[in-house]
Amino acid sequence: MRGRLEGVKQVQQEQRADDASCFDQRAAALFGFSVEGGVQAQTQAKQCAHVAQEAGKGRSVQVDPLWPDAPLLGFLHGPQQVHTQSFEQHIEANSEGASSSERGLGCDIMDLLHSWGVELAVYLQTRYGKYEGLFDLASTVADLHTTFFWLFPIWFHLRRDTALRLIWVAVIGDWLNLVLKWVLFGERPYWWVHETKFYGAGPAPSLQQFPITCETGPGSPSGHAMGAAGVWYVMVTALLSIAREKQCPPLLYRFLYIGLWMLMGLVELVVCMSRVYMAAHFPHQVIAGIITGTLVAEVVSKEKWIYSASLKKYFLITLFLTSFAVGFYVLLKALDVDLLWTMEKAQKWCIRPEWVHLDSAPFASLLRNMGSLFGLGLGLHSPFYKTTKMKSMNVSFRIGCIVISVSLLHLLDGWTFSPENHMTFYALSFGKSAIALLIPTTLVPWALSKIYPVKTEGKNL
Ligand SMILES: O=P(O)(O)OC[C@H]1O[C@@H](O)[C@H](O)[C@@H](O)[C@@H]1O
């Protein structure tokens, strides 16, 4: 771990250093010749570290057995700036007497992946420009905001277990997304294309930006793809289990099964295309998002205690997840690694300052998620909830709860706060998210039960 951190620190220091061209030449020379034939990933990684050390003019880089992962983990995104030539020229210039395995390709793989991603984004922007509205909608709907403000209130009054699962999957998934983003140090196309030296002296591809392009967190894995995969997994499995409970005929069930999973696949595809189109992600990042999101949903769905967790448990889990993320940030800060390195890049490369939003920042999403989890715990354990939960079985009562909750949440959503003071912004984000969960779980059912006589019906719809 120490070696990795040194590597990251090194990279951050190098990014600050103004001796890039000297670094380029040393790196180009070293990449080509000093790797022994048949080398394994670790040797390549040491090579990269050596390059960084050279460039760092004697600052030490420790190499540990974990370091081989570093290029894939994005830790060498600083050294990506070693290129003064195109990838092909670079390989050609350094290939004399060396086989491809001898060229230290481990150091270049991320550049290559990024350049392919940029090509795809340019292709989508050129070819599918007329679908910009659809892509914009896909990214907006895939944001977890939709889960907290729309899907949850609806599911909560139709099928409570599914609603709880949605929140747990969304919160745990998004928390993991944050930690992975911090660990993987992923770039985003909209700034990478300006900072890389991959394209050498030639023009870099021209990537358009949109109002939702300028995300301020790292790029890998995609939060939208991850969130959408988790949330859709929960909804599809819930609908299939309702069909089984209702003893749906086998043929119809099969049709439903295939149809729902295909629908989910289609939605994911559009979300992924949207993130690449918006120049917010490289393709490998959205694929990673879908895989991790599905895994999180699968694992969390197996946990039965989430349906009956005590308030103490909600509190402790919220505290643990928050402290872990904050502790991780503080620890790395103490080691001179700034996990908020992406904020500066967003501000620097976004073509319109008003497209950079603090609510896309890592701590804003952390506090929002924690507020939602805590709000859910409070809602489920409030005395109001206890008095209304039996009454809320009536269908018209449930529909009333859904309509009023969604309307109130829409009003709550209009409450925005100034980003000037970050601490206040994060604290208010926490509070707003907690209220957003209290409204459908307890406040609306309680208020409605006071004015609306209800009859108790079956358990779930
Ligand atoms: O990684 P992506 O797809 O750009 O998604 C970014 C979003 O990721 C979510 O996980 C965060 O909650 C949001 O705050 C953030 O805006």
XYZ file of C-alpha atoms and ligand atoms in Angstrom:
477
model
C 0.000 0.000 0.000
C 2.788 2.320 0.938
C 4.369 1.728 -2.457
C 1.121 2.618 -4.195
C 0.741 5.769 -2.215
C 4.261 6.788 -2.988
C 3.453 6.135 -6.625
C 0.370 8.311 -6.508
C 2.190 11.035 -4.644
C 4.937 10.830 -7.146
C 2.467 11.180 -9.982
C 0.792 14.148 -8.334
C 4.151 15.792 -7.772
C 5.124 15.148 -11.355
C 1.935 16.687 -12.602
C 2.872 19.798 -10.739
C 6.428 19.809 -12.048
C 7.168 21.853 -15.065
C 9.850 19.648 -16.559
C 7.539 17.512 -18.661
C 9.490 17.515 -21.869
C 12.655 16.236 -20.231
C 10.528 13.598 -18.575
C 9.039 12.633 -21.943
C 12.369 11.931 -23.508
C 13.687 9.888 -20.630
C 10.474 7.950 -20.445
C 10.347 7.244 -24.161
C 13.893 5.962 -24.066
C 13.358 3.855 -21.002
C 10.091 2.344 -22.155
C 11.687 0.924 -25.225
C 14.978 -0.527 -24.142
C 15.437 -1.392 -20.553
C 12.784 -4.026 -20.081
C 14.151 -7.530 -20.280
C 12.634 -10.089 -22.681
C 9.736 -12.086 -21.318
C 9.200 -9.634 -18.500
C 6.161 -9.927 -16.349
C 3.834 -7.185 -15.225
C 5.850 -6.412 -12.139
C 8.971 -5.719 -14.125
C 6.993 -3.434 -16.399
C 5.599 -1.706 -13.396
C 9.042 -1.257 -11.923
C 9.987 0.158 -15.267
C 7.186 2.689 -14.957
C 8.228 3.473 -11.441
C 11.787 3.881 -12.625
C 10.605 6.292 -15.293
C 8.740 8.228 -12.672
C 11.814 8.208 -10.480
C 13.939 9.536 -13.282
C 11.445 12.237 -13.965
C 11.161 13.011 -10.311
C 14.873 13.809 -10.232
C 15.823 11.401 -7.521
C 12.659 11.383 -5.425
C 12.236 7.795 -4.415
C 9.490 5.506 -5.647
C 8.956 2.379 -3.633
C 7.823 -0.664 -5.531
C 5.868 -3.376 -3.801
C 4.228 -6.525 -5.145
C 0.974 -4.615 -5.571
C 2.549 -2.084 -7.842
C 1.998 -4.166 -11.028
C -1.680 -3.344 -10.712
C -0.891 0.295 -10.771
C -1.138 0.957 -14.508
C -4.538 -0.678 -14.605
C -5.558 1.088 -11.459
C -4.872 4.371 -13.120
C -1.967 5.302 -10.856
C 0.172 5.983 -13.855
C -2.125 8.493 -15.367
C 0.476 11.113 -14.575
C 3.132 9.298 -16.568
C 0.612 8.999 -19.400
C 1.982 12.391 -20.174
C 5.204 10.815 -21.314
C 3.983 10.648 -24.887
C 5.217 13.124 -27.380
C 4.234 10.886 -30.279
C 1.225 8.896 -31.345
C 1.034 5.424 -29.860
C 2.107 3.797 -33.129
C 5.021 6.189 -33.601
C 6.005 5.664 -30.034
C 6.074 1.891 -30.405
C 7.863 2.077 -33.725
C 10.528 4.394 -32.414
C 11.266 2.071 -29.549
C 10.861 -1.298 -31.144
C 14.337 -1.969 -32.509
C 15.344 -5.446 -31.455
C 12.529 -5.750 -28.972
C 9.430 -7.895 -29.137
C 6.103 -6.421 -28.128
C 6.314 -8.035 -24.727
C 9.604 -6.253 -24.223
C 8.313 -2.772 -24.808
C 6.829 -2.027 -21.465
C 3.307 -1.968 -22.852
C 1.911 -2.018 -19.338
C 2.723 1.662 -19.148
C 0.798 2.511 -22.319
C -2.291 0.417 -22.045
C -4.332 3.086 -20.296
C -3.453 5.672 -22.937
C -4.525 3.303 -25.644
C -7.773 2.501 -23.851
C -8.418 6.195 -23.329
C -7.701 7.075 -26.935
C -10.118 4.398 -28.156
C -12.698 5.757 -25.759
C -12.235 9.265 -27.091
C -12.594 7.973 -30.645
C -15.856 6.296 -29.710
C -17.122 9.455 -28.009
C -16.285 11.553 -31.068
C -18.019 8.970 -33.256
C -21.160 9.030 -31.091
C -21.203 12.815 -30.952
C -20.837 13.074 -34.717
C -23.101 10.236 -35.738
C -25.789 10.295 -33.045
C -26.030 14.013 -32.330
C -29.750 13.885 -33.016
C -30.194 11.657 -29.951
C -28.668 14.185 -27.590
C -32.030 14.613 -25.831
C -32.302 10.864 -25.248
C -28.756 10.633 -23.918
C -29.359 13.593 -21.648
C -32.519 11.954 -20.327
C -30.749 8.608 -19.843
C -28.012 10.167 -17.715
C -30.518 12.193 -15.723
C -32.808 9.235 -15.036
C -29.867 6.952 -14.200
C -28.777 9.343 -11.442
C -29.622 7.976 -8.004
C -31.667 11.098 -7.405
C -34.419 9.332 -9.396
C -34.258 6.394 -6.990
C -34.581 8.546 -3.876
C -37.161 10.997 -5.223
C -39.295 8.800 -7.496
C -38.716 5.076 -7.342
C -38.490 4.745 -3.590
C -41.795 6.492 -2.714
C -43.605 4.433 -5.329
C -42.154 1.073 -4.346
C -42.457 1.836 -0.647
C -46.234 1.966 -0.859
C -46.511 -0.957 -3.247
C -43.949 -3.396 -1.950
C -42.020 -2.306 1.074
C -39.260 -4.929 0.965
C -38.302 -3.964 -2.562
C -38.166 -0.290 -1.583
C -35.822 -1.059 1.322
C -33.644 -3.174 -0.929
C -33.512 -0.317 -3.451
C -32.162 2.091 -0.853
C -29.620 -0.324 0.567
C -28.354 -1.263 -2.898
C -28.231 2.392 -3.990
C -26.453 3.595 -0.845
C -23.948 0.755 -0.489
C -23.324 0.767 -4.243
C -22.730 4.507 -4.393
C -20.487 4.412 -1.348
C -18.442 1.657 -2.954
C -18.411 3.672 -6.162
C -16.833 6.563 -4.257
C -14.177 4.359 -2.664
C -13.386 2.697 -5.994
C -13.181 6.076 -7.684
C -10.700 7.200 -5.043
C -8.646 4.036 -5.345
C -8.648 3.788 -9.134
C -7.806 7.400 -9.972
C -9.751 7.266 -13.243
C -9.561 10.124 -15.700
C -12.519 11.562 -17.586
C -12.392 12.144 -21.351
C -13.376 15.793 -21.190
C -10.191 16.699 -19.343
C -7.930 13.816 -20.386
C -8.082 14.845 -24.016
C -6.617 18.256 -23.109
C -3.977 17.028 -20.707
C -2.565 13.965 -22.394
C 0.494 14.091 -24.568
C -0.658 10.981 -26.329
C -1.491 12.955 -29.443
C 1.888 14.624 -29.486
C 2.182 17.792 -31.533
C -0.859 16.853 -33.614
C -4.334 18.138 -32.793
C -6.216 16.306 -30.065
C -9.688 15.085 -31.079
C -12.340 17.681 -30.560
C -14.779 16.535 -27.890
C -17.993 18.429 -27.260
C -19.118 19.178 -23.726
C -22.690 19.392 -22.449
C -24.320 20.805 -19.306
C -24.005 17.406 -17.584
C -20.475 16.608 -18.774
C -18.458 18.317 -16.078
C -18.602 15.766 -13.265
C -16.129 16.647 -10.532
C -15.223 13.179 -9.267
C -12.821 10.599 -10.727
C -14.119 8.550 -13.647
C -13.764 4.898 -12.752
C -16.160 3.160 -12.404
C -19.139 5.129 -13.684
C -21.552 6.008 -10.871
C -24.479 6.288 -13.267
C -23.850 2.896 -14.854
C -23.281 1.323 -11.441
C -26.362 2.882 -9.880
C -28.589 2.028 -12.837
C -27.372 -1.586 -12.872
C -28.030 -2.024 -9.150
C -31.423 -0.340 -9.147
C -32.665 -2.122 -12.270
C -31.453 -5.447 -10.935
C -33.549 -4.919 -7.817
C -36.638 -3.882 -9.782
C -36.415 -6.698 -12.324
C -35.932 -9.370 -9.659
C -38.799 -7.859 -7.640
C -41.169 -7.910 -10.616
C -40.230 -11.506 -11.384
C -40.814 -12.536 -7.812
C -44.255 -10.851 -7.878
C -45.016 -12.830 -11.046
C -44.013 -16.052 -9.273
C -46.117 -15.208 -6.221
C -49.113 -14.528 -8.436
C -48.504 -17.913 -10.045
C -48.119 -16.494 -13.472
C -48.470 -19.178 -16.219
C -45.048 -20.614 -17.208
C -45.130 -19.301 -20.767
C -46.055 -15.799 -19.668
C -43.435 -15.962 -16.938
C -40.759 -16.953 -19.454
C -41.826 -14.113 -21.715
C -41.710 -11.691 -18.796
C -38.344 -13.022 -17.674
C -36.710 -12.540 -21.066
C -38.490 -9.241 -21.683
C -37.490 -7.670 -18.362
C -33.836 -8.670 -18.538
C -33.681 -7.476 -22.135
C -35.249 -4.205 -21.131
C -32.648 -3.821 -18.408
C -29.902 -4.595 -20.944
C -31.278 -1.952 -23.278
C -31.499 0.651 -20.536
C -27.919 -0.078 -19.483
C -26.737 0.211 -23.061
C -28.360 3.615 -23.483
C -26.985 4.803 -20.122
C -23.483 3.676 -21.088
C -23.717 5.306 -24.513
C -24.991 8.442 -22.851
C -22.027 8.651 -20.445
C -19.552 8.166 -23.295
C -21.458 10.579 -25.568
C -21.365 13.222 -22.822
C -17.558 12.778 -22.653
C -17.931 12.018 -18.961
C -16.612 8.449 -19.234
C -14.447 6.079 -21.184
C -16.163 2.843 -22.270
C -14.205 0.583 -19.882
C -15.432 2.730 -16.974
C -19.101 2.234 -17.797
C -18.573 -1.500 -18.277
C -16.846 -1.648 -14.885
C -19.819 0.275 -13.451
C -22.347 -2.224 -14.733
C -20.412 -5.214 -13.438
C -19.837 -3.765 -9.974
C -23.398 -2.423 -9.722
C -24.869 -5.823 -10.540
C -22.552 -7.549 -8.074
C -23.492 -5.139 -5.294
C -27.202 -5.680 -5.988
C -26.739 -9.443 -6.012
C -24.815 -9.462 -2.723
C -27.043 -6.962 -0.889
C -30.192 -8.753 -2.065
C -29.059 -11.876 -0.245
C -28.969 -10.034 3.076
C -32.237 -10.496 4.928
C -31.401 -8.380 7.976
C -31.810 -5.175 5.962
C -35.597 -5.567 6.229
C -35.588 -5.525 10.004
C -32.509 -3.500 10.920
C -32.834 -1.556 14.159
C -32.393 2.204 14.388
C -29.112 1.578 16.190
C -27.932 -0.478 13.244
C -28.901 2.260 10.791
C -27.045 4.761 12.918
C -23.923 2.626 13.293
C -23.756 1.723 9.611
C -24.193 5.363 8.614
C -21.458 6.334 11.048
C -19.133 3.575 9.886
C -19.522 4.303 6.161
C -19.057 8.049 6.703
C -16.045 7.671 8.984
C -14.421 5.144 6.682
C -14.638 7.456 3.669
C -13.620 10.573 5.599
C -10.833 8.652 7.384
C -9.513 7.339 4.084
C -9.476 10.853 2.668
C -7.739 12.306 5.734
C -5.185 9.504 5.847
C -4.197 9.972 2.239
C -4.159 13.715 2.693
C -1.683 13.223 5.518
C 0.409 11.185 3.091
C 0.247 14.106 0.661
C -2.186 12.441 -1.739
C -5.137 14.662 -2.533
C -8.170 12.539 -3.371
C -10.001 15.624 -4.546
C -7.513 16.044 -7.414
C -10.353 15.924 -9.907
C -12.103 19.086 -8.708
C -9.337 21.244 -10.093
C -9.401 19.426 -13.426
C -13.152 19.897 -13.736
C -12.812 23.608 -13.066
C -9.907 23.935 -15.440
C -11.295 22.067 -18.435
C -15.041 22.537 -18.278
C -15.902 25.042 -20.975
C -18.584 26.716 -18.827
C -18.002 27.315 -15.110
C -21.742 27.038 -14.439
C -21.660 23.395 -15.604
C -19.420 22.437 -12.677
C -21.686 21.493 -9.768
C -20.611 20.894 -6.215
C -23.334 18.279 -5.811
C -21.399 15.964 -8.135
C -18.367 16.158 -5.819
C -17.303 13.051 -3.870
C -18.253 14.367 -0.425
C -21.597 15.680 -1.640
C -22.589 12.229 -2.876
C -21.274 10.627 0.325
C -23.328 12.925 2.541
C -26.407 12.545 0.359
C -26.244 8.784 0.583
C -25.621 8.797 4.284
C -28.535 11.177 4.792
C -30.780 8.839 2.818
C -29.775 5.785 4.833
C -30.157 7.555 8.129
C -33.456 9.080 7.016
C -34.741 5.625 6.131
C -33.785 4.318 9.566
C -35.461 7.264 11.281
C -38.571 6.894 9.139
C -38.978 3.187 9.773
C -38.466 3.595 13.496
C -40.442 6.739 14.134
C -43.514 6.443 16.382
C -45.606 7.858 13.519
C -44.560 5.008 11.254
C -45.629 2.456 13.840
C -49.101 3.903 14.098
C -49.634 4.055 10.355
C -48.036 0.931 9.028
C -51.070 -1.305 9.489
C -53.461 1.270 8.129
C -51.338 1.846 5.071
C -52.422 -1.458 3.550
C -55.479 0.063 1.860
C -54.941 0.520 -1.913
C -56.414 3.991 -2.272
C -54.505 5.040 0.819
C -51.300 3.825 -0.758
C -51.999 5.639 -3.985
C -52.703 8.814 -2.016
C -49.409 8.369 -0.181
C -47.514 7.934 -3.448
C -49.038 10.984 -5.125
C -48.575 13.277 -2.129
C -45.064 12.008 -1.367
C -43.879 12.475 -4.928
C -45.387 15.980 -5.042
C -43.768 16.975 -1.749
C -40.441 15.522 -2.842
C -40.690 17.577 -5.993
C -41.079 20.681 -3.832
C -38.214 19.600 -1.585
C -36.055 19.139 -4.655
C -36.433 22.837 -5.391
C -34.516 23.562 -2.193
C -30.968 24.238 -3.342
C -28.133 25.716 -1.358
C -25.170 27.910 -2.057
C -21.936 26.021 -2.757
C -19.859 28.811 -1.205
C -19.316 27.097 2.097
C -18.643 23.435 1.378
C -19.250 22.237 4.929
C -22.653 23.889 5.068
C -23.454 22.523 1.636
C -22.587 18.964 2.687
C -24.486 19.261 5.968
C -27.578 20.564 4.185
C -27.279 17.790 1.585
C -27.338 15.269 4.435
C -30.391 16.905 5.978
C -32.275 17.217 2.702
C -31.672 13.557 1.849
C -32.812 12.437 5.277
C -36.026 14.477 4.933
C -36.548 13.008 1.448
C -36.767 9.545 3.017
C -38.828 10.640 6.002
C -41.550 12.100 3.768
C -42.764 8.891 2.093
C -41.956 6.512 4.955
C -43.624 8.269 7.809
C -44.685 11.903 7.435
C -47.146 11.518 4.576
C -48.714 8.216 5.748
C -49.127 9.647 9.234
C -50.664 12.930 8.020
C -52.932 11.124 5.579
C -54.098 8.639 8.177
C -55.266 11.581 10.292
C -57.582 12.901 7.615
C -58.450 9.804 5.640
C -60.287 6.814 7.137
C -58.515 3.655 5.991
C -59.273 -0.042 5.984
C -56.557 -2.641 6.427
C -55.984 -4.934 3.466
C -53.486 -7.666 2.495
C -49.753 -7.229 2.975
C -48.309 -6.210 -0.365
C -49.864 -5.408 -3.687
O -19.451 8.489 -12.432
P -20.577 9.176 -13.119
O -21.384 8.258 -13.999
O -20.194 10.424 -13.826
O -21.559 9.586 -12.013
C -21.261 10.624 -11.153
C -22.271 10.591 -10.083
O -21.996 9.432 -9.381
C -22.876 9.190 -8.362
O -22.427 8.026 -7.827
C -22.811 10.304 -7.372
O -23.778 10.094 -6.385
C -23.091 11.605 -8.026
O -22.875 12.626 -7.118
C -22.189 11.797 -9.194
O -22.602 12.940 -9.894
